[in-house]
Amino acid sequence: MTALQDLIESGVRKGLQQCYGVDAAGQEITLQSTRKEFAGEYTVVTFPLTRLARKKPEEIGQDLGIFLKDELEEVKEFNVIKGFLNLVIEDAYWARFLLQEAGESDFGRSPARDERVVVEFASPNTNKPLHLGHIRNILLGWATSQLLDAAGFDVKTVQIVNDRGIAICKSMLSWQRFGEGATPKSAGVKPDHFVGEHYVMFETRFQEEYRQWQQSEDAQQVLQAKNKKDLPEKEFWKGYKNTYFNNFSDLGAAAKEMLLKWEQGDPETVALWNKMNGWVYEGFDETYERLGVRFDKLYYESQTYLLGKDMVESGLEKGVFYRKEDGSVFVDLTDAKLDEKAILRADGTSLYITQDLGTARLRYDDFGATRMVYTVADEQNYHFQVLFEILKRLGEPYADGLFHLSYGMVDLPTGRMKSREGTVVDADDLMDEVIQEAYQSSLERESTSDLSEEERREIIRKIGMAALKFQIIKVGPQKRMVFDPKESVDLQGQTGPYVQNAFVRTRAVWRKAGSPDLAAASEYTTLEPTERELISQLYAYPTLLRDAAENYDPSLVAMYCYELAKNLHKFWHDVSILNAGSEAATAFRLRLCQSVGNVLESGMGILGIEMPERM
RNA sequence: GGCUGCGUAGCUCAACUGGAUAGAGCACUUGACUACGAAUCAAGAGGUUUCAGGUUCGAAUCCUGACGCGGUCACCA
């Protein structure tokens, strides 16, 4: 709620008292911003007031309009259309706001509030390079962390790396058997891709082995005995793959043995594991840097997968959990419309959820955070409901600050990405492509031809990355989205470069202006419609940020930046700045450009998008 | 099947959480560079908000049902 909205709302209450003698204390005042096609910046909806005032909506609008214009010096004029009272704010109010508050360097950001929040995102497996799905996760998580930072929280970014398990063992085994001592360097391949290639290699070799085995007598016996539904042979084998892996395959046995050795701490295996994970991290770091994200702390599952057992104990003591006869531990969440859930296996070993209980506590111990955000795709909605419910019942001090930043998966036009069908869009490739596209597009322009090759490359990088990031982040998190890698990304219209272009214009006019005298700005008294629009939009920035942070929704910031850029472009088209006709107008409009530019840079910065000075 | 999310222009997405004639971009048609940057602006066309009921001054939004598409229902992660 802004100061203006506060003023209007209490004005309306007072007006209802004065005009009709009714006490509107319990009445909600519906206040919204005025639609473009009508004059005004704020609109009071009078329909809900009819019961209270016992008048027609139009009459209430008239009465309140007259009252507010008289009562509030900020209200310049009003008009009534049906049940809508549109209020026009005084030019002087907007002008003062622009020249004073909007110019502050941290405009829009909330003061620090001494509360710490941990934001988790990325959290990949270490057997394959990052892909399009990770990109959405990373951009969303990062933007949300920046948004919370802008809202005044002390934010720590973390991820938990899944560095153990059968998957990485497959890559290790493949390298050991078929790698011939090659390294990423000797092969000239980005290290995480190198490891990913071995993961694929394992699958290929395994499939070969599986096909050959299918011809054997053993296999034919299995087919006879197990194919009860009389499936076609091909279909049967498809479904039998895991059983084969576990019971017959040499490669499968070797991979499982490797996992066992790793768990036993076999030095040779651990060394290999370290080497290959090291390659992966080297590659990941490069990708994170290109994406412009950083982590304050990395957790590794190899170090946390045994955590949580002490919490199981205390849960048992508190009566939150119960032990079954076979020794397994369960929690009964049926009264919270969830199920009974296993917390500990009968043999005493941990589960995924056990580990998550432990790492939640670990993060609390590490950071003292009272809030934790988990950026994880919506396929795990149920898991997080369960996790949060348990933490609540255990009485953990941060239990009320837990939030699952759930987001929809990224689909291709052909449907879901499937690694088996080779449709996975690689993160590094994708970034290369959009930057290449930005490069092509820049060839058609002369605007940066006087710059050095290096400077131009840097600008093109910013443009390409802006296009990619904006396209993904402008979609609301919970929404499943379709991404077409063939069309890659647009550079025109509702895009990152469109917003960058607006910013560049605000800078260009300042470069051209030299060092103007801005004192005259305060003498500018009558605003153009396009100026009112821009200023009232700037005015809404702080509440927009708070609102977006409260909802953990960076897409609201993206849409806001787009709208602001759009109005800047219109302003640019409608009025002249340097040839405005008066010193006052020129100075005022320069200040306006400056503030709009700053807000665009601030908002896009929250989204992890950099602004070029020229483009 | 149980639970859960979604269904808006040809396509990708909005709609201030129940408010005005459902808005943007892409693609398509047309106009604007001798003007501070045309990655821009302006205009046109494009809709029974999946369908059927209900709630009320007022519904894309809330309720019920149907249809369609996901996700999830392990002592996996």
Short mmCIF file of N, CA, C and O in Angstrom, two decimals, chain A residues 182-284:
data_model
loop_
_atom_site.label_atom_id
_atom_site.label_comp_id
_atom_site.label_asym_id
_atom_site.label_seq_id
_atom_site.Cartn_x
_atom_site.Cartn_y
_atom_site.Cartn_z
N ALA A 182 41.56 -40.96 -21.41
CA ALA A 182 41.31 -39.61 -21.91
C ALA A 182 40.83 -38.70 -20.78
O ALA A 182 40.23 -39.16 -19.81
N THR A 183 41.12 -37.42 -20.92
CA THR A 183 40.63 -36.43 -19.96
C THR A 183 39.88 -35.36 -20.76
O THR A 183 40.01 -35.31 -21.99
N PRO A 184 39.12 -34.54 -20.06
CA PRO A 184 38.44 -33.46 -20.79
C PRO A 184 39.42 -32.64 -21.61
O PRO A 184 39.14 -32.26 -22.74
N LYS A 185 40.58 -32.40 -21.03
CA LYS A 185 41.58 -31.58 -21.71
C LYS A 185 42.08 -32.28 -22.97
O LYS A 185 42.12 -31.70 -24.05
N SER A 186 42.43 -33.56 -22.81
CA SER A 186 42.97 -34.28 -23.97
C SER A 186 41.92 -34.45 -25.06
O SER A 186 42.22 -34.51 -26.24
N ALA A 187 40.66 -34.53 -24.64
CA ALA A 187 39.58 -34.69 -25.62
C ALA A 187 39.07 -33.35 -26.13
O ALA A 187 38.31 -33.29 -27.10
N GLY A 188 39.47 -32.29 -25.44
CA GLY A 188 39.00 -30.97 -25.86
C GLY A 188 37.51 -30.77 -25.64
O GLY A 188 36.84 -30.10 -26.43
N VAL A 189 37.00 -31.34 -24.56
CA VAL A 189 35.57 -31.26 -24.28
C VAL A 189 35.35 -30.59 -22.93
O VAL A 189 36.13 -30.81 -21.99
N LYS A 190 34.32 -29.76 -22.85
CA LYS A 190 33.98 -29.15 -21.56
C LYS A 190 33.79 -30.27 -20.53
O LYS A 190 33.08 -31.25 -20.79
N PRO A 191 34.42 -30.14 -19.37
CA PRO A 191 34.54 -31.29 -18.46
C PRO A 191 33.22 -31.96 -18.05
O PRO A 191 33.15 -33.19 -17.96
N ASP A 192 32.18 -31.16 -17.76
CA ASP A 192 30.92 -31.81 -17.36
C ASP A 192 30.29 -32.55 -18.55
O ASP A 192 29.67 -33.60 -18.37
N HIS A 193 30.51 -32.03 -19.75
CA HIS A 193 30.02 -32.73 -20.93
C HIS A 193 30.78 -34.03 -21.15
O HIS A 193 30.22 -35.04 -21.57
N PHE A 194 32.05 -33.97 -20.85
CA PHE A 194 32.90 -35.16 -20.96
C PHE A 194 32.37 -36.28 -20.08
O PHE A 194 32.20 -37.42 -20.53
N VAL A 195 32.04 -35.95 -18.86
CA VAL A 195 31.48 -36.95 -17.95
C VAL A 195 30.12 -37.41 -18.45
O VAL A 195 29.79 -38.60 -18.41
N GLY A 196 29.32 -36.48 -18.94
CA GLY A 196 28.00 -36.82 -19.48
C GLY A 196 28.12 -37.78 -20.65
O GLY A 196 27.31 -38.70 -20.80
N GLU A 197 29.15 -37.58 -21.47
CA GLU A 197 29.36 -38.48 -22.60
C GLU A 197 29.61 -39.90 -22.13
O GLU A 197 29.19 -40.87 -22.77
N HIS A 198 30.30 -40.00 -21.02
CA HIS A 198 30.54 -41.34 -20.49
C HIS A 198 29.29 -41.97 -19.91
O HIS A 198 29.11 -43.18 -19.96
N TYR A 199 28.43 -41.13 -19.38
CA TYR A 199 27.16 -41.65 -18.89
C TYR A 199 26.36 -42.24 -20.07
O TYR A 199 25.81 -43.33 -20.00
N VAL A 200 26.36 -41.49 -21.15
CA VAL A 200 25.67 -41.95 -22.36
C VAL A 200 26.35 -43.21 -22.90
O VAL A 200 25.69 -44.17 -23.30
N MET A 201 27.68 -43.18 -22.88
CA MET A 201 28.45 -44.34 -23.33
C MET A 201 28.06 -45.59 -22.55
O MET A 201 27.88 -46.67 -23.12
N PHE A 202 27.92 -45.43 -21.26
CA PHE A 202 27.52 -46.58 -20.45
C PHE A 202 26.18 -47.12 -20.93
O PHE A 202 26.00 -48.32 -21.13
N GLU A 203 25.24 -46.23 -21.13
CA GLU A 203 23.90 -46.65 -21.56
C GLU A 203 23.97 -47.36 -22.91
O GLU A 203 23.32 -48.39 -23.12
N THR A 204 24.78 -46.83 -23.81
CA THR A 204 24.91 -47.44 -25.13
C THR A 204 25.47 -48.85 -25.04
O THR A 204 24.93 -49.80 -25.61
N ARG A 205 26.55 -48.96 -24.28
CA ARG A 205 27.17 -50.28 -24.13
C ARG A 205 26.24 -51.26 -23.43
O ARG A 205 26.18 -52.43 -23.77
N PHE A 206 25.55 -50.73 -22.46
CA PHE A 206 24.61 -51.57 -21.73
C PHE A 206 23.49 -52.09 -22.65
O PHE A 206 23.15 -53.27 -22.63
N GLN A 207 22.99 -51.19 -23.49
CA GLN A 207 21.95 -51.60 -24.43
C GLN A 207 22.46 -52.67 -25.39
O GLN A 207 21.77 -53.65 -25.68
N GLU A 208 23.69 -52.52 -25.85
CA GLU A 208 24.31 -53.52 -26.73
C GLU A 208 24.36 -54.87 -26.03
O GLU A 208 23.95 -55.90 -26.58
N GLU A 209 24.85 -54.82 -24.82
CA GLU A 209 24.97 -56.04 -24.04
C GLU A 209 23.61 -56.70 -23.85
O GLU A 209 23.45 -57.91 -24.00
N TYR A 210 22.63 -55.86 -23.57
CA TYR A 210 21.27 -56.33 -23.33
C TYR A 210 20.71 -56.99 -24.60
O TYR A 210 20.13 -58.08 -24.55
N ARG A 211 20.94 -56.37 -25.74
CA ARG A 211 20.43 -56.93 -27.00
C ARG A 211 21.06 -58.28 -27.31
O ARG A 211 20.39 -59.23 -27.72
N GLN A 212 22.35 -58.35 -27.07
CA GLN A 212 23.03 -59.62 -27.32
C GLN A 212 22.50 -60.73 -26.41
O GLN A 212 22.24 -61.84 -26.83
N TRP A 213 22.31 -60.34 -25.18
CA TRP A 213 21.84 -61.31 -24.19
C TRP A 213 20.46 -61.87 -24.57
O TRP A 213 20.16 -63.03 -24.33
N GLN A 214 19.65 -60.99 -25.17
CA GLN A 214 18.29 -61.40 -25.54
C GLN A 214 18.28 -62.59 -26.50
O GLN A 214 17.31 -63.31 -26.61
N GLN A 215 19.43 -62.80 -27.19
CA GLN A 215 19.51 -63.93 -28.11
C GLN A 215 19.87 -65.24 -27.39
O GLN A 215 19.72 -66.32 -27.94
N SER A 216 20.35 -65.11 -26.16
CA SER A 216 20.86 -66.30 -25.47
C SER A 216 19.75 -67.23 -25.00
O SER A 216 18.57 -66.85 -24.96
N GLU A 217 20.15 -68.45 -24.65
CA GLU A 217 19.16 -69.42 -24.17
C GLU A 217 18.54 -68.98 -22.86
O GLU A 217 17.33 -69.11 -22.66
N ASP A 218 19.39 -68.45 -21.97
CA ASP A 218 18.88 -67.93 -20.70
C ASP A 218 17.73 -66.97 -20.94
O ASP A 218 16.68 -67.04 -20.30
N ALA A 219 17.98 -66.08 -21.87
CA ALA A 219 16.99 -65.04 -22.14
C ALA A 219 15.69 -65.64 -22.66
O ALA A 219 14.60 -65.24 -22.25
N GLN A 220 15.83 -66.60 -23.56
CA GLN A 220 14.62 -67.19 -24.12
C GLN A 220 13.81 -67.92 -23.04
O GLN A 220 12.57 -67.89 -23.05
N GLN A 221 14.53 -68.51 -22.10
CA GLN A 221 13.83 -69.15 -20.98
C GLN A 221 13.08 -68.13 -20.14
O GLN A 221 11.93 -68.34 -19.75
N VAL A 222 13.72 -66.99 -19.88
CA VAL A 222 13.07 -65.93 -19.13
C VAL A 222 11.82 -65.48 -19.85
O VAL A 222 10.75 -65.30 -19.26
N LEU A 223 11.97 -65.33 -21.14
CA LEU A 223 10.84 -64.86 -21.95
C LEU A 223 9.64 -65.80 -21.82
O LEU A 223 8.51 -65.39 -21.61
N GLN A 224 9.95 -67.10 -21.93
CA GLN A 224 8.89 -68.11 -21.81
C GLN A 224 8.23 -68.03 -20.44
O GLN A 224 7.01 -68.04 -20.32
N ALA A 225 9.06 -67.90 -19.42
CA ALA A 225 8.55 -68.02 -18.06
C ALA A 225 7.83 -66.74 -17.60
O ALA A 225 6.82 -66.81 -16.90
N LYS A 226 8.35 -65.57 -17.99
CA LYS A 226 7.86 -64.33 -17.38
C LYS A 226 6.87 -63.53 -18.23
O LYS A 226 6.18 -62.66 -17.73
N ASN A 227 6.85 -63.83 -19.49
CA ASN A 227 5.98 -63.03 -20.37
C ASN A 227 4.54 -63.53 -20.29
O ASN A 227 4.00 -64.09 -21.22
N LYS A 228 3.94 -63.27 -19.14
CA LYS A 228 2.62 -63.84 -18.90
C LYS A 228 1.54 -63.14 -19.72
O LYS A 228 0.54 -63.74 -20.08
N LYS A 229 1.76 -61.86 -19.97
CA LYS A 229 0.72 -61.12 -20.71
C LYS A 229 0.86 -61.31 -22.20
O LYS A 229 0.12 -60.72 -22.98
N ASP A 230 1.84 -62.14 -22.62
CA ASP A 230 2.03 -62.40 -24.05
C ASP A 230 2.29 -61.14 -24.85
O ASP A 230 1.74 -60.94 -25.93
N LEU A 231 3.13 -60.30 -24.29
CA LEU A 231 3.50 -59.08 -25.01
C LEU A 231 4.37 -59.45 -26.21
O LEU A 231 5.00 -60.51 -26.22
N PRO A 232 4.40 -58.57 -27.20
CA PRO A 232 5.39 -58.76 -28.25
C PRO A 232 6.78 -58.76 -27.61
O PRO A 232 6.99 -58.07 -26.61
N GLU A 233 7.70 -59.49 -28.18
CA GLU A 233 9.00 -59.67 -27.55
C GLU A 233 9.67 -58.34 -27.23
O GLU A 233 10.19 -58.13 -26.13
N LYS A 234 9.61 -57.42 -28.16
CA LYS A 234 10.26 -56.12 -27.98
C LYS A 234 9.71 -55.38 -26.75
O LYS A 234 10.46 -54.84 -25.95
N GLU A 235 8.39 -55.40 -26.66
CA GLU A 235 7.72 -54.74 -25.55
C GLU A 235 8.14 -55.35 -24.22
O GLU A 235 8.43 -54.66 -23.26
N PHE A 236 8.18 -56.65 -24.22
CA PHE A 236 8.55 -57.35 -22.99
C PHE A 236 9.94 -56.93 -22.52
O PHE A 236 10.16 -56.60 -21.36
N TRP A 237 10.87 -56.93 -23.44
CA TRP A 237 12.26 -56.60 -23.07
C TRP A 237 12.37 -55.17 -22.57
O TRP A 237 13.17 -54.86 -21.71
N LYS A 238 11.55 -54.31 -23.12
CA LYS A 238 11.56 -52.91 -22.70
C LYS A 238 11.26 -52.82 -21.20
O LYS A 238 11.94 -52.12 -20.45
N GLY A 239 10.24 -53.57 -20.79
CA GLY A 239 9.85 -53.51 -19.40
C GLY A 239 10.75 -54.32 -18.48
O GLY A 239 10.72 -54.16 -17.27
N TYR A 240 11.56 -55.15 -19.08
CA TYR A 240 12.39 -56.07 -18.28
C TYR A 240 13.77 -55.50 -17.99
O TYR A 240 14.55 -56.08 -17.27
N LYS A 241 14.01 -54.29 -18.53
CA LYS A 241 15.35 -53.73 -18.53
C LYS A 241 15.97 -53.65 -17.12
O LYS A 241 17.12 -54.04 -16.91
N ASN A 242 15.19 -53.14 -16.18
CA ASN A 242 15.75 -52.97 -14.84
C ASN A 242 16.09 -54.29 -14.18
O ASN A 242 17.12 -54.41 -13.51
N THR A 243 15.22 -55.27 -14.39
CA THR A 243 15.49 -56.59 -13.82
C THR A 243 16.77 -57.15 -14.43
O THR A 243 17.60 -57.74 -13.73
N TYR A 244 16.92 -56.96 -15.72
CA TYR A 244 18.13 -57.43 -16.37
C TYR A 244 19.35 -56.74 -15.77
O TYR A 244 20.36 -57.38 -15.45
N PHE A 245 19.24 -55.43 -15.62
CA PHE A 245 20.35 -54.65 -15.07
C PHE A 245 20.77 -55.20 -13.70
O PHE A 245 21.96 -55.36 -13.42
N ASN A 246 19.76 -55.52 -12.89
CA ASN A 246 20.06 -55.95 -11.52
C ASN A 246 20.49 -57.41 -11.41
O ASN A 246 21.27 -57.76 -10.54
N ASN A 247 19.98 -58.28 -12.31
CA ASN A 247 20.19 -59.70 -12.10
C ASN A 247 21.11 -60.39 -13.09
O ASN A 247 21.64 -61.45 -12.80
N PHE A 248 21.26 -59.83 -14.28
CA PHE A 248 22.01 -60.56 -15.30
C PHE A 248 23.21 -59.80 -15.86
O PHE A 248 24.20 -60.39 -16.22
N SER A 249 23.06 -58.46 -15.94
CA SER A 249 24.04 -57.67 -16.69
C SER A 249 25.42 -57.65 -16.03
O SER A 249 25.54 -57.45 -14.82
N ASP A 250 26.45 -57.79 -16.83
CA ASP A 250 27.82 -57.63 -16.33
C ASP A 250 28.08 -56.18 -15.96
O ASP A 250 28.62 -55.87 -14.91
N LEU A 251 27.69 -55.32 -16.88
CA LEU A 251 27.91 -53.88 -16.62
C LEU A 251 27.11 -53.43 -15.40
O LEU A 251 27.60 -52.66 -14.57
N GLY A 252 25.90 -53.91 -15.32
CA GLY A 252 25.06 -53.57 -14.17
C GLY A 252 25.71 -54.03 -12.87
O GLY A 252 25.78 -53.27 -11.89
N ALA A 253 26.19 -55.27 -12.88
CA ALA A 253 26.85 -55.80 -11.69
C ALA A 253 28.08 -54.97 -11.34
O ALA A 253 28.32 -54.65 -10.17
N ALA A 254 28.82 -54.61 -12.36
CA ALA A 254 30.04 -53.83 -12.12
C ALA A 254 29.71 -52.45 -11.55
O ALA A 254 30.40 -51.95 -10.66
N ALA A 255 28.66 -51.84 -12.08
CA ALA A 255 28.26 -50.51 -11.58
C ALA A 255 27.81 -50.62 -10.13
O ALA A 255 28.15 -49.77 -9.29
N LYS A 256 27.05 -51.66 -9.85
CA LYS A 256 26.58 -51.83 -8.48
C LYS A 256 27.73 -52.11 -7.52
O LYS A 256 27.73 -51.65 -6.38
N GLU A 257 28.67 -52.87 -8.03
CA GLU A 257 29.83 -53.16 -7.20
C GLU A 257 30.61 -51.88 -6.90
O GLU A 257 31.11 -51.67 -5.80
N MET A 258 30.67 -51.03 -7.91
CA MET A 258 31.38 -49.77 -7.73
C MET A 258 30.70 -48.91 -6.67
O MET A 258 31.35 -48.29 -5.83
N LEU A 259 29.38 -48.89 -6.72
CA LEU A 259 28.62 -48.14 -5.73
C LEU A 259 28.90 -48.68 -4.32
O LEU A 259 29.12 -47.92 -3.38
N LEU A 260 28.93 -50.02 -4.22
CA LEU A 260 29.20 -50.65 -2.94
C LEU A 260 30.59 -50.28 -2.43
O LEU A 260 30.77 -49.90 -1.26
N LYS A 261 31.54 -50.36 -3.34
CA LYS A 261 32.92 -50.01 -2.97
C LYS A 261 33.00 -48.55 -2.53
O LYS A 261 33.72 -48.22 -1.58
N TRP A 262 32.28 -47.71 -3.24
CA TRP A 262 32.29 -46.29 -2.85
C TRP A 262 31.75 -46.14 -1.43
O TRP A 262 32.30 -45.43 -0.61
N GLU A 263 30.64 -46.85 -1.17
CA GLU A 263 30.04 -46.74 0.16
C GLU A 263 30.95 -47.28 1.24
O GLU A 263 30.91 -46.82 2.39
N GLN A 264 31.80 -48.24 0.86
CA GLN A 264 32.74 -48.79 1.83
C GLN A 264 34.00 -47.94 1.94
O GLN A 264 34.88 -48.24 2.74
N GLY A 265 34.07 -46.92 1.10
CA GLY A 265 35.21 -46.02 1.18
C GLY A 265 36.46 -46.54 0.52
O GLY A 265 37.57 -46.11 0.85
N ASP A 266 36.32 -47.45 -0.42
CA ASP A 266 37.48 -47.98 -1.15
C ASP A 266 38.27 -46.83 -1.77
O ASP A 266 37.73 -46.06 -2.57
N PRO A 267 39.56 -46.71 -1.43
CA PRO A 267 40.35 -45.53 -1.81
C PRO A 267 40.39 -45.29 -3.32
O PRO A 267 40.26 -44.16 -3.78
N GLU A 268 40.57 -46.38 -4.07
CA GLU A 268 40.68 -46.23 -5.52
C GLU A 268 39.38 -45.70 -6.11
O GLU A 268 39.37 -44.80 -6.96
N THR A 269 38.28 -46.26 -5.64
CA THR A 269 36.97 -45.84 -6.13
C THR A 269 36.68 -44.39 -5.76
O THR A 269 36.20 -43.60 -6.58
N VAL A 270 37.00 -44.07 -4.52
CA VAL A 270 36.75 -42.70 -4.06
C VAL A 270 37.60 -41.71 -4.85
O VAL A 270 37.16 -40.62 -5.19
N ALA A 271 38.82 -42.13 -5.18
CA ALA A 271 39.69 -41.25 -5.95
C ALA A 271 39.10 -40.99 -7.34
O ALA A 271 39.08 -39.86 -7.83
N LEU A 272 38.63 -42.05 -7.96
CA LEU A 272 38.01 -41.90 -9.28
C LEU A 272 36.77 -41.02 -9.20
O LEU A 272 36.53 -40.15 -10.04
N TRP A 273 36.00 -41.27 -8.17
CA TRP A 273 34.78 -40.50 -7.94
C TRP A 273 35.10 -39.01 -7.77
O TRP A 273 34.46 -38.14 -8.35
N ASN A 274 36.16 -38.75 -7.01
CA ASN A 274 36.59 -37.36 -6.83
C ASN A 274 37.03 -36.73 -8.13
O ASN A 274 36.73 -35.58 -8.42
N LYS A 275 37.76 -37.51 -8.91
CA LYS A 275 38.28 -37.00 -10.16
C LYS A 275 37.13 -36.61 -11.09
O LYS A 275 37.09 -35.50 -11.63
N MET A 276 36.17 -37.52 -11.23
CA MET A 276 35.11 -37.26 -12.19
C MET A 276 34.14 -36.19 -11.71
O MET A 276 33.71 -35.34 -12.47
N ASN A 277 33.81 -36.21 -10.44
CA ASN A 277 32.99 -35.13 -9.92
C ASN A 277 33.71 -33.79 -10.04
O ASN A 277 33.08 -32.76 -10.30
N GLY A 278 35.01 -33.83 -9.84
CA GLY A 278 35.80 -32.61 -10.00
C GLY A 278 35.64 -32.02 -11.39
O GLY A 278 35.49 -30.81 -11.56
N TRP A 279 35.67 -32.89 -12.37
CA TRP A 279 35.46 -32.43 -13.75
C TRP A 279 34.09 -31.79 -13.90
O TRP A 279 33.92 -30.74 -14.52
N VAL A 280 33.11 -32.48 -13.33
CA VAL A 280 31.74 -31.96 -13.45
C VAL A 280 31.63 -30.58 -12.81
O VAL A 280 31.06 -29.65 -13.40
N TYR A 281 32.22 -30.42 -11.64
CA TYR A 281 32.10 -29.12 -10.95
C TYR A 281 32.78 -28.02 -11.73
O TYR A 281 32.31 -26.89 -11.80
N GLU A 282 33.91 -28.38 -12.33
CA GLU A 282 34.62 -27.41 -13.15
C GLU A 282 33.70 -26.91 -14.27
O GLU A 282 33.62 -25.71 -14.55
N GLY A 283 33.00 -27.84 -14.89
CA GLY A 283 32.08 -27.48 -15.96
C GLY A 283 30.87 -26.70 -15.45
O GLY A 283 30.46 -25.70 -16.03
N PHE A 284 30.33 -27.15 -14.34
CA PHE A 284 29.17 -26.47 -13.76
C PHE A 284 29.51 -25.03 -13.40
O PHE A 284 28.73 -24.12 -13.65
#
